Coordinates of C-alpha atoms in Angstrom, one line a residue:
Chain A
M19 CA -0.2 0.1 -0.1
S20 CA 1.2 3.6 -0.7
R21 CA 2.2 5.4 2.3
I22 CA 4.6 7.9 1.5
R23 CA 4.0 11.5 2.0
V24 CA 6.0 13.8 0.4
G25 CA 6.4 17.6 1.7
L26 CA 8.0 20.4 -0.6
D27 CA 9.2 23.6 0.6
V28 CA 9.0 25.8 -2.5
G29 CA 11.2 28.8 -2.2
G30 CA 11.9 31.6 -4.7
T31 CA 15.3 29.7 -5.7
K32 CA 14.9 26.2 -4.8
I33 CA 12.5 23.4 -3.5
D34 CA 13.4 21.5 -0.8
A35 CA 12.0 18.1 -1.2
L36 CA 11.5 15.3 1.8
A37 CA 9.6 11.6 1.4
L38 CA 8.4 10.3 4.6
A39 CA 7.9 6.5 5.3
A40 CA 4.5 5.2 6.9
D41 CA 6.5 5.4 10.6
G42 CA 7.7 8.9 10.0
A43 CA 11.3 8.1 9.0
I44 CA 12.4 10.3 6.2
L45 CA 13.4 8.2 3.3
A46 CA 14.7 10.7 1.0
R47 CA 15.7 14.1 0.8
T48 CA 16.8 16.5 -2.4
R49 CA 16.7 20.0 -3.3
I50 CA 16.2 21.0 -7.2
P51 CA 15.8 24.7 -8.6
T52 CA 12.2 26.2 -8.4
G53 CA 10.5 27.5 -11.5
W54 CA 9.0 31.1 -12.2
G55 CA 5.6 31.7 -13.1
D56 CA 2.7 29.3 -12.8
H57 CA 3.5 26.8 -15.5
A58 CA 7.1 26.4 -14.2
V59 CA 6.1 26.1 -10.6
V60 CA 4.0 23.0 -11.1
S61 CA 6.9 21.5 -13.1
A62 CA 9.2 22.2 -10.5
V63 CA 6.7 20.3 -8.0
H64 CA 6.6 17.2 -10.4
D65 CA 10.3 17.6 -11.0
A66 CA 10.8 17.7 -7.2
I67 CA 8.8 14.3 -6.3
E68 CA 10.1 12.6 -9.4
A69 CA 13.7 13.5 -7.7
L70 CA 12.9 12.5 -4.7
A71 CA 11.5 9.0 -5.9
G72 CA 14.8 8.4 -7.7
E73 CA 16.8 9.4 -4.3
G74 CA 14.7 7.0 -2.3
G75 CA 14.4 4.3 -4.8
F76 CA 10.5 4.1 -4.7
P77 CA 7.9 4.7 -7.5
V78 CA 6.0 7.9 -8.0
A79 CA 3.2 6.0 -7.9
E80 CA 4.0 5.2 -4.3
V81 CA 3.3 8.5 -2.9
A82 CA 0.3 8.9 -0.8
S83 CA -0.1 12.6 -0.5
V84 CA 1.7 15.8 -1.2
G85 CA 2.1 18.9 1.2
I86 CA 3.4 22.1 -0.5
G87 CA 4.7 24.8 2.0
I88 CA 4.9 28.0 -0.3
P89 CA 5.3 32.0 0.0
G90 CA 2.6 34.4 -0.3
L91 CA -1.4 34.3 0.5
I92 CA -2.6 30.6 1.0
D93 CA -6.2 29.7 0.6
A94 CA -5.4 26.3 2.2
D95 CA -9.2 24.9 2.0
A96 CA -9.1 25.6 -1.8
G97 CA -5.1 24.5 -2.3
R98 CA -4.9 28.3 -4.0
V99 CA -1.8 30.4 -3.8
L100 CA -2.2 34.3 -3.9
H101 CA 0.6 36.8 -4.3
A102 CA 3.5 34.7 -4.3
V103 CA 5.8 37.6 -5.9
N104 CA 9.3 35.6 -5.3
L105 CA 7.5 32.8 -7.7
G106 CA 5.8 35.1 -10.2
V107 CA 2.5 33.3 -9.1
T108 CA -0.3 35.8 -8.8
Q109 CA -2.9 33.1 -8.5
L110 CA -2.7 29.6 -9.0
D111 CA -5.2 26.5 -8.3
L112 CA -1.7 24.8 -7.6
A113 CA -3.4 21.6 -5.8
D114 CA -6.0 21.0 -8.7
A115 CA -3.0 21.7 -10.9
V116 CA -0.7 19.3 -9.2
R117 CA -3.5 16.6 -9.3
V118 CA -3.7 16.6 -12.8
R119 CA -0.6 14.2 -12.9
L120 CA -0.8 12.9 -9.8
P121 CA -4.1 12.0 -8.5
V122 CA -3.3 12.0 -4.7
P123 CA -4.7 14.2 -1.8
V124 CA -2.2 17.6 -2.3
S125 CA -2.3 20.2 0.2
V126 CA -1.1 23.8 -0.1
E127 CA 0.1 25.9 2.8
N128 CA 1.9 29.0 3.3
D129 CA 5.7 28.3 3.9
V130 CA 5.9 29.6 7.5
K131 CA 2.9 28.3 9.1
A132 CA 4.4 24.3 7.3
A133 CA 7.6 25.3 8.9
A134 CA 6.2 26.0 12.2
L135 CA 4.7 23.0 12.1
G136 CA 7.9 21.1 11.1
A137 CA 9.9 22.4 13.8
G138 CA 7.3 21.9 16.8
S139 CA 7.3 18.0 15.4
L140 CA 11.2 18.2 15.0
R141 CA 11.4 19.3 19.2
G142 CA 8.7 16.8 20.1
D143 CA 7.1 18.9 22.7
A144 CA 5.3 21.4 20.5
H145 CA 2.7 22.5 23.7
S146 CA 3.2 26.1 22.8
M147 CA 5.6 27.5 20.7
A148 CA 6.4 30.0 17.5
Y149 CA 8.3 29.4 14.4
L150 CA 9.7 32.7 13.9
N151 CA 10.8 33.1 10.1
L152 CA 13.4 36.0 9.5
G153 CA 13.7 35.9 5.3
T154 CA 13.2 38.3 2.9
G155 CA 10.3 39.1 5.0
V156 CA 9.4 38.2 8.6
A157 CA 6.4 36.2 9.5
A158 CA 5.8 33.7 12.5
G159 CA 3.8 30.5 12.8
I160 CA 2.0 29.4 16.0
V161 CA 1.8 25.8 16.9
I162 CA -0.4 24.9 20.0
D163 CA -0.7 21.3 21.3
G164 CA 1.0 20.1 17.9
V165 CA -1.5 21.9 16.1
L166 CA -1.0 25.0 13.9
W167 CA -3.0 27.9 15.2
R168 CA -4.2 29.7 12.2
G169 CA -6.7 32.4 13.8
A170 CA -9.6 34.0 12.7
H171 CA -8.6 34.8 9.3
G172 CA -5.1 33.2 9.1
T173 CA -3.2 36.4 10.2
A174 CA -2.3 34.7 13.4
G175 CA 1.7 35.1 14.0
E176 CA 2.0 38.0 11.2
V177 CA 4.2 40.0 13.6
G178 CA 6.1 41.4 11.1
H179 CA 3.8 44.2 10.5
L180 CA 3.7 45.5 13.9
S181 CA 4.7 49.2 14.2
V182 CA 7.2 49.5 16.9
D183 CA 8.7 52.9 15.6
P184 CA 6.4 55.5 14.6
R185 CA 9.4 57.3 12.9
G186 CA 10.7 54.2 11.3
R187 CA 11.4 53.4 7.7
V188 CA 8.5 52.8 5.6
C189 CA 7.3 49.1 5.5
G190 CA 6.6 47.7 1.9
C191 CA 2.9 47.2 3.5
G192 CA 2.9 51.2 3.6
Q193 CA 3.1 51.3 7.8
R194 CA 6.0 53.2 9.2
G195 CA 8.8 51.2 11.7
C196 CA 7.5 47.6 11.0
I197 CA 9.4 44.6 13.0
E198 CA 10.1 43.5 9.3
T199 CA 11.9 47.0 8.6
F200 CA 14.2 46.1 11.3
C201 CA 14.9 42.5 11.0
G202 CA 13.8 41.6 7.2
G203 CA 16.4 40.5 5.2
G204 CA 14.7 42.8 2.1
A205 CA 14.4 45.7 4.2
V206 CA 18.0 45.6 6.1
S207 CA 19.4 44.9 2.3
K208 CA 17.3 48.0 0.9
A209 CA 18.3 50.3 3.7
W210 CA 21.7 49.1 3.5
G211 CA 21.8 50.1 -0.4
R212 CA 25.3 48.8 -1.4
G213 CA 24.3 45.5 -2.8
G214 CA 26.4 42.6 -2.8
E215 CA 25.3 38.7 -2.8
L216 CA 25.6 38.4 0.9
P217 CA 24.4 42.1 2.2
L218 CA 23.1 41.1 5.8
R219 CA 26.5 39.5 6.0
D220 CA 28.2 42.5 4.9
V221 CA 26.4 44.8 7.7
F222 CA 27.3 42.3 10.2
D223 CA 31.2 42.5 8.9
L224 CA 31.3 46.5 8.4
A225 CA 29.7 46.8 11.9
E226 CA 32.4 44.8 13.9
R227 CA 34.7 47.1 12.0
G228 CA 33.0 50.0 13.4
D229 CA 30.9 51.5 10.5
A230 CA 28.3 53.6 11.9
F231 CA 25.6 52.7 9.5
A232 CA 26.1 49.2 9.8
L233 CA 26.3 49.4 13.6
E234 CA 22.8 51.2 13.4
L235 CA 21.3 48.3 11.1
R236 CA 23.0 45.8 12.8
E237 CA 21.5 46.6 16.2
G238 CA 18.0 47.3 14.5
V239 CA 18.2 43.6 13.6
A240 CA 18.1 42.5 17.2
F241 CA 15.9 45.1 18.4
G242 CA 13.4 44.1 15.3
A243 CA 14.0 40.0 16.5
A244 CA 13.8 41.2 20.3
S245 CA 10.6 42.8 19.5
A246 CA 8.8 40.1 17.6
V247 CA 9.7 37.5 20.4
R248 CA 8.5 39.9 22.9
S249 CA 5.1 40.3 20.7
L250 CA 5.0 36.4 20.8
V251 CA 5.2 36.1 24.4
L252 CA 3.0 38.8 25.5
S253 CA 0.2 38.2 23.1
A254 CA -0.1 34.6 22.5
D255 CA 2.6 33.3 25.5
V256 CA 4.1 30.6 23.8
E257 CA 6.8 28.9 25.7
T258 CA 9.6 28.6 22.9
V259 CA 10.2 31.0 19.8
V260 CA 12.3 28.7 17.4
I261 CA 14.3 31.3 14.7
G262 CA 14.9 30.2 11.4
G263 CA 15.0 31.9 7.8
G264 CA 17.6 33.1 5.5
V265 CA 18.6 36.0 8.1
T266 CA 19.7 33.4 10.6
A267 CA 22.6 31.9 8.1
L268 CA 24.2 34.4 10.3
G269 CA 24.0 31.9 13.1
D270 CA 25.2 32.6 16.5
R271 CA 26.5 36.3 15.6
L272 CA 22.9 37.1 15.4
L273 CA 21.8 34.8 17.9
D274 CA 24.2 36.4 20.2
D275 CA 22.9 40.2 19.5
I276 CA 19.4 39.2 19.9
V277 CA 20.1 37.1 23.2
R278 CA 22.3 40.4 24.6
R279 CA 19.3 42.7 23.2
L280 CA 16.5 40.5 25.0
R281 CA 18.8 40.6 28.4
Q282 CA 19.3 44.4 28.3
E283 CA 15.7 44.9 28.1
G284 CA 15.3 42.4 31.0
A285 CA 17.7 44.7 33.0
E286 CA 15.7 47.7 32.2
S287 CA 12.1 46.2 32.9
P288 CA 11.6 43.6 36.3
F289 CA 8.6 42.7 34.0
I290 CA 10.5 41.8 31.1
G291 CA 13.1 40.2 32.9
S292 CA 10.5 38.0 34.8
L293 CA 9.5 36.5 31.2
H294 CA 13.4 34.7 30.7
L295 CA 12.9 35.5 26.9
D296 CA 16.8 35.2 26.5
E297 CA 16.2 31.3 27.5
R298 CA 13.1 31.2 25.2
I299 CA 14.7 31.2 22.1
E300 CA 16.7 28.9 19.9
L301 CA 18.0 29.4 16.1
L302 CA 16.8 26.1 14.0
P303 CA 20.0 24.7 12.9
A304 CA 21.1 25.3 9.3
G305 CA 20.0 22.8 7.0
S306 CA 16.8 21.6 9.2
P307 CA 14.3 19.8 7.1
A308 CA 11.3 21.5 9.5
A309 CA 9.8 23.4 6.5
A310 CA 9.6 20.6 4.1
L311 CA 8.6 18.0 7.4
G312 CA 6.2 20.5 7.7
A313 CA 4.7 20.3 4.5
A314 CA 4.7 16.6 4.6
L315 CA 2.7 16.7 7.5
V316 CA 0.1 19.5 6.3
G317 CA 0.0 17.0 3.3
A318 CA -0.8 13.8 5.6
A319 CA -3.3 15.5 7.5
R320 CA -5.6 14.7 4.4
L321 CA -5.4 11.4 4.3
P322 CA -7.9 8.7 5.6
A323 CA -7.1 8.3 9.0
E324 CA -6.2 4.5 8.3
L325 CA -3.3 5.5 6.5
V326 CA -1.9 7.9 8.8
Chain B
M9 CA -29.7 21.1 46.0
S10 CA -27.9 24.0 45.9
R11 CA -27.0 25.4 42.9
I12 CA -26.2 29.0 42.8
R13 CA -23.0 30.3 41.3
V14 CA -21.4 33.3 42.5
G15 CA -19.3 35.8 40.6
L16 CA -17.4 38.6 42.5
D17 CA -15.6 41.7 40.1
V18 CA -13.2 43.0 43.4
G19 CA -11.8 46.3 42.2
G20 CA -10.0 48.9 43.7
T21 CA -13.3 50.8 44.8
K22 CA -16.0 48.3 45.0
I23 CA -16.8 44.7 44.4
D24 CA -19.5 44.1 41.8
A25 CA -21.6 41.0 42.4
L26 CA -23.6 38.4 40.9
A27 CA -25.4 35.3 41.3
L28 CA -26.1 32.8 38.6
A29 CA -28.9 30.2 38.8
A30 CA -28.7 26.8 37.8
D31 CA -30.0 27.8 34.2
G32 CA -27.9 30.4 33.9
A33 CA -30.4 33.3 34.5
I34 CA -29.1 36.0 36.7
L35 CA -30.7 36.0 40.3
A36 CA -29.4 38.8 41.8
R37 CA -26.7 41.4 41.0
T38 CA -25.2 44.2 43.6
R39 CA -21.8 46.3 44.2
I40 CA -20.4 47.2 47.6
P41 CA -17.3 48.8 48.8
T42 CA -14.2 47.0 48.7
G43 CA -11.9 46.6 51.7
W44 CA -7.8 47.5 51.8
G45 CA -5.8 45.0 52.9
D46 CA -5.9 40.8 53.2
H47 CA -8.5 40.9 56.1
A48 CA -10.6 43.7 54.6
V49 CA -10.8 42.1 51.4
V50 CA -11.7 38.8 52.5
S51 CA -14.7 40.5 54.8
A52 CA -15.8 42.7 51.7
V53 CA -16.1 39.3 50.0
H54 CA -18.1 37.5 52.6
D55 CA -20.3 41.0 53.0
A56 CA -20.5 40.9 49.1
I57 CA -22.0 37.4 49.0
E58 CA -24.4 38.0 51.8
A59 CA -25.6 41.2 50.5
L60 CA -26.3 39.1 47.0
A61 CA -28.4 36.6 49.2
G62 CA -30.7 39.5 50.6
E63 CA -31.2 40.9 47.1
G64 CA -32.0 37.8 45.5
G65 CA -33.9 35.9 48.6
F66 CA -31.7 33.1 48.9
P67 CA -30.1 31.8 52.0
V68 CA -26.2 31.7 51.6
A69 CA -26.3 28.2 52.4
E70 CA -27.7 27.3 48.6
V71 CA -24.4 29.2 47.1
A72 CA -22.5 26.3 45.7
S73 CA -19.7 28.1 44.1
V74 CA -17.9 31.3 44.4
G75 CA -15.4 32.7 41.8
I76 CA -13.3 35.9 42.0
G77 CA -11.6 38.2 39.3
I78 CA -9.3 40.4 41.0
P79 CA -6.4 42.7 39.8
G80 CA -2.8 41.2 40.4
L81 CA -0.7 38.1 39.7
I82 CA -3.0 35.2 40.1
D83 CA -2.0 31.7 41.2
A84 CA -5.0 30.1 39.8
D85 CA -4.4 26.6 40.9
A86 CA -3.5 27.6 44.4
G87 CA -6.7 30.2 44.7
R88 CA -3.6 33.2 45.4
V89 CA -3.4 36.8 45.1
L90 CA -0.2 38.2 44.6
H91 CA 0.6 42.1 44.4
A92 CA -2.6 43.4 44.5
V93 CA -1.3 47.1 45.0
N94 CA -4.8 48.6 44.4
L95 CA -6.1 46.4 47.2
G96 CA -3.3 46.7 49.3
V97 CA -2.6 42.8 49.0
T98 CA 1.2 41.5 48.7
Q99 CA 0.3 37.8 48.9
L100 CA -2.8 36.2 50.3
D101 CA -4.4 32.7 49.7
L102 CA -7.9 33.9 49.1
A103 CA -9.7 31.1 48.2
D104 CA -8.7 29.4 51.3
A105 CA -9.5 32.4 53.4
V106 CA -13.0 32.5 52.1
R107 CA -13.3 28.8 52.3
V108 CA -13.1 29.1 56.0
R109 CA -16.5 30.6 56.5
L110 CA -18.0 29.3 53.5
P111 CA -16.9 25.7 52.7
V112 CA -17.8 25.5 48.9
P113 CA -15.2 25.5 45.7
V114 CA -13.8 29.0 45.6
S115 CA -11.9 29.8 42.4
V116 CA -9.6 33.1 42.0
E117 CA -8.9 34.5 38.6
N118 CA -7.1 38.0 37.0
D119 CA -10.1 40.2 36.9
V120 CA -9.2 40.9 33.1
K121 CA -9.2 37.3 32.1
A122 CA -12.5 36.6 34.1
A123 CA -14.0 39.6 32.3
A124 CA -12.8 38.3 28.8
L125 CA -14.9 34.9 30.0
G126 CA -17.9 36.8 30.8
A127 CA -17.6 39.0 27.6
G128 CA -17.2 35.9 25.6
S129 CA -20.3 34.9 27.0
L130 CA -22.6 37.4 27.1
R131 CA -21.8 37.4 23.0
G132 CA -22.5 34.1 22.9
D133 CA -20.1 33.2 20.1
A134 CA -17.1 33.4 21.9
H135 CA -15.2 31.6 18.8
S136 CA -12.1 33.7 19.0
M137 CA -12.4 37.3 20.6
A138 CA -10.1 39.7 23.1
Y139 CA -11.4 41.4 25.7
L140 CA -9.3 44.7 26.0
N141 CA -9.0 46.3 29.3
L142 CA -8.3 49.8 29.3
G143 CA -8.7 51.0 32.8
T144 CA -5.6 52.0 35.0
G145 CA -3.2 49.8 33.4
V146 CA -3.8 47.8 30.0
A147 CA -4.1 44.4 29.4
A148 CA -6.1 41.7 27.3
G149 CA -7.8 38.3 27.7
I150 CA -8.1 36.1 24.9
V151 CA -11.2 33.8 24.8
I152 CA -10.8 30.6 21.9
D153 CA -14.1 28.6 21.7
G154 CA -15.4 29.6 24.7
V155 CA -12.3 28.5 27.0
L156 CA -9.8 31.2 28.4
W157 CA -6.4 31.1 26.8
R158 CA -3.6 31.3 29.4
G159 CA -0.6 30.8 27.3
A160 CA 2.7 28.9 28.7
H161 CA 3.1 31.0 31.5
G162 CA -0.1 33.2 31.9
T163 CA 0.9 36.1 29.9
A164 CA -0.9 35.9 27.2
G165 CA -2.9 38.9 26.4
E166 CA -0.3 41.4 28.1
V167 CA -0.5 43.6 25.4
G168 CA -0.3 47.0 27.5
H169 CA 3.3 46.3 27.9
L170 CA 4.6 46.1 24.2
S171 CA 6.7 48.8 23.4
V172 CA 5.3 50.7 20.4
D173 CA 7.5 53.7 20.4
P174 CA 11.4 53.5 21.7
R175 CA 11.4 57.2 22.4
G176 CA 8.1 57.2 24.0
R177 CA 7.7 57.8 28.2
V178 CA 8.8 55.6 30.9
C179 CA 6.5 53.0 31.8
G180 CA 5.9 51.6 35.4
C181 CA 7.2 48.5 33.8
G182 CA 10.6 50.0 32.8
Q183 CA 10.3 50.0 29.1
R184 CA 9.7 52.9 27.1
G185 CA 6.8 53.4 25.1
C186 CA 4.9 50.6 26.1
I187 CA 1.0 50.6 24.9
E188 CA -0.1 51.3 28.5
T189 CA 1.7 54.8 28.5
F190 CA -0.5 55.6 25.8
C191 CA -4.0 54.6 27.1
G192 CA -3.5 53.3 30.3
G193 CA -5.5 55.6 32.7
G194 CA -3.0 55.7 35.5
A195 CA -0.4 56.7 33.0
V196 CA -2.0 59.2 31.0
S197 CA -3.4 61.1 34.1
K198 CA 0.1 61.0 35.3
A199 CA 1.3 62.5 31.9
W200 CA -1.4 65.3 32.2
G201 CA -0.4 65.8 35.5
R202 CA -3.2 68.5 36.3
G203 CA -5.1 66.2 39.2
G204 CA -9.0 66.4 39.1
E205 CA -11.6 63.6 39.6
L206 CA -11.8 62.6 35.9
P207 CA -8.5 63.4 34.6
L208 CA -9.0 61.5 31.3
R209 CA -12.6 63.2 30.6
D210 CA -10.9 66.9 31.2
V211 CA -8.3 65.5 28.7
F212 CA -10.9 64.9 25.9
D213 CA -12.6 68.0 26.8
L214 CA -9.8 70.2 26.7
A215 CA -8.7 68.6 23.5
E216 CA -11.8 69.7 22.3
R217 CA -11.3 73.5 23.0
G218 CA -8.1 73.1 21.2
D219 CA -5.3 72.6 24.2
A220 CA -2.6 71.3 22.3
F221 CA -1.1 68.9 25.2
A222 CA -4.6 67.5 25.6
L223 CA -5.1 66.8 21.9
E224 CA -1.7 65.1 22.0
L225 CA -2.7 62.8 24.9
R226 CA -6.1 62.4 23.2
E227 CA -4.3 61.2 19.8
G228 CA -2.0 58.8 22.2
V229 CA -5.1 57.0 23.8
A230 CA -6.2 56.3 20.3
F231 CA -2.9 55.6 19.1
G232 CA -2.4 53.4 22.2
A233 CA -5.6 51.3 21.8
A234 CA -5.5 51.1 18.0
S235 CA -1.8 49.6 18.7
A236 CA -3.7 46.9 21.4
V237 CA -6.2 46.0 18.9
R238 CA -3.7 45.9 16.0
S239 CA -1.0 43.5 18.1
L240 CA -4.2 41.1 19.2
V241 CA -5.0 40.6 15.4
L242 CA -2.0 40.5 14.0
S243 CA -0.5 38.1 16.9
A244 CA -3.4 35.7 17.8
D245 CA -5.8 36.9 15.1
V246 CA -8.8 37.0 17.3
E247 CA -12.2 37.8 15.4
T248 CA -13.2 40.6 17.8
V249 CA -11.5 42.7 20.3
V250 CA -14.2 43.8 23.1
I251 CA -13.0 47.1 25.0
G252 CA -13.9 48.0 28.4
G253 CA -12.3 49.1 31.7
G254 CA -12.8 52.7 33.4
V255 CA -11.4 54.6 30.4
T256 CA -14.2 53.4 28.3
A257 CA -16.1 55.5 30.4
L258 CA -15.7 58.0 27.9
G259 CA -17.9 56.4 25.6
D260 CA -18.4 57.2 21.9
R261 CA -15.7 59.9 22.1
L262 CA -13.4 57.2 22.9
L263 CA -14.6 54.4 20.3
D264 CA -14.7 57.1 17.7
D265 CA -11.4 58.2 18.1
I266 CA -10.2 54.5 17.8
V267 CA -11.9 54.1 14.7
R268 CA -10.8 56.8 13.2
R269 CA -7.5 56.4 13.9
L270 CA -7.9 52.4 12.6
R271 CA -9.1 53.8 9.3
Q272 CA -6.5 56.2 9.0
E273 CA -3.9 53.1 9.4
G274 CA -5.8 51.1 7.3
A275 CA -5.5 53.7 4.2
E276 CA -2.3 53.8 4.6
S277 CA -1.4 50.7 4.8
P278 CA -3.1 48.0 2.0
F279 CA -2.3 45.1 4.5
I280 CA -3.6 46.8 7.6
G281 CA -6.8 47.9 5.4
S282 CA -7.3 44.4 4.9
L283 CA -7.6 43.4 8.4
H284 CA -10.8 45.9 8.5
L285 CA -9.9 46.6 12.2
D286 CA -12.4 49.3 12.3
E287 CA -15.5 46.6 12.2
R288 CA -13.8 44.1 14.4
I289 CA -13.7 46.2 17.7
E290 CA -17.0 46.7 20.3
L291 CA -17.3 48.6 23.3
L292 CA -18.2 46.9 26.4
P293 CA -21.8 48.6 27.2
A294 CA -21.7 50.5 30.5
G295 CA -22.8 48.5 33.3
S296 CA -22.0 45.5 31.6
P297 CA -22.0 42.3 34.0
A298 CA -19.1 40.6 31.8
A299 CA -16.5 41.0 35.1
A300 CA -18.6 39.6 37.8
L301 CA -20.4 37.0 35.3
G302 CA -16.8 35.7 34.0
A303 CA -15.8 35.3 37.6
A304 CA -19.3 33.1 38.1
L305 CA -17.9 31.1 35.7
V306 CA -14.8 30.8 36.9
G307 CA -16.0 29.5 40.0
A308 CA -18.4 27.2 38.6
A309 CA -15.8 25.5 36.4
R310 CA -14.8 24.0 39.7
L311 CA -18.1 22.1 40.5
P312 CA -18.7 18.6 39.8
A313 CA -20.3 18.1 36.3
E314 CA -23.5 17.3 37.3
L315 CA -24.0 20.6 39.2
V316 CA -22.8 22.7 35.8

């Protein structure tokens, strides 16, 4: 009986793909380039599944379900993607399009929400946690008792667009001083304005050499990330905030900055100090399969119970 | 069989008391002055229950459960109150103290959280809502599917201490620019600094007459309240935010300001506009029994199932 559950994390440049066996073991994992535009995205999804099958030594016919994590606004019930600007997709009935060639249950979820579910599953004790994604943009997914918490209209965890400085830079969303303007990779690169392949790393490197603007931006990254953590704890009161996304390629340099900032805030405010925020954050390890794993779990959730 | 459930909202100046019949009907409601210090608070609780019994024409022996909403840090499992500064209470095992004279289940809950539960019950469709209390301080309670959401450490809904302006006034908690510094009655009165019996009303009145500082403070109240609503929706994504507390005695003048502010923010940001925040808020009606009712529900939750 086909019981292989496939999870795909579709990003702007690559698809991270993973196959889960019936017992939850990871059978195969691979990465392939992603496509641009509706047709290319759908093709790349099929290519990724075939590459996975080759990698894991199983026929595609063994795939029981597909879950796809993808940036943008998602209508999960319809399997529809809206405004995935990094993929050239305006509106795409992705689940239906994939099912034309692979007639199994296909589910679509926002990539950050899928990653939250995967990070929670990897931690094994997702009683209450948030996954904070510091990527081009900033957003979080909240997992309570192992279940993704969507909220009334799917905006739960959208802390990137909380304004924390009325005099801050204008955000892509139109507000000023959003958390994303401080610690989103896109906003920081734009503010930095010097180009380069890894502008965030340049900012951190030059800050270490004393460049005043780089120091200001680097402190802003810590302030923004700390503000996101504070917002998640003071509103949803999650036990743990796992931080991932492209910006976390900075590793301990980033984590140390955020921890220092949270400790400083805790020293200034006994109330904030009592929350021990510095002990409640962790970085998702580099290369973690959280996003693709979460997508596989989202896909499997649509399977009949006897297959799960 | 005794099935009367009593709920008490213990405030800094008065106790609002309410008795519920087995079918949920309100049997009696009354208000008495509150006490200062451990002993006086416990005595006032008993006085309130006796006043209720007199009002409703039932013997105190008919009371099946007591729920108490009270400001401060609450250890709900222990029935303990910590740091209820407006009541002169540092640490009090309130449930145990009340049970000495009235040996029935007694539960203690933070007053804002109890009011959230009551407001949700009164709306009848508490699928996902927050109760935002603009009182001396600012805090919210979140109710999901009719159940109070406490979070990992009981700080869910503590949006009053989210900083929204790094250059703002110093908050009692030690941070700068907390939401509470903008729209908390205590902080605004202190910033206003001119005394008076109803300083918030003075601020609103003088703002209407063009006083520059009053206008700044009044706009700050709208900004703070709007920020709290935004924070609750962008983190927990509750469907509705019900606003109550002493500051709402300003009525439509306050609500109109908050609605105007939310609309202005929605006009500046398509993303914020898409959330229709102005349509998701409402004021708790003056004299609403939400807080005492919520306390009664908290108390009843400890009753054996056959009594509820």
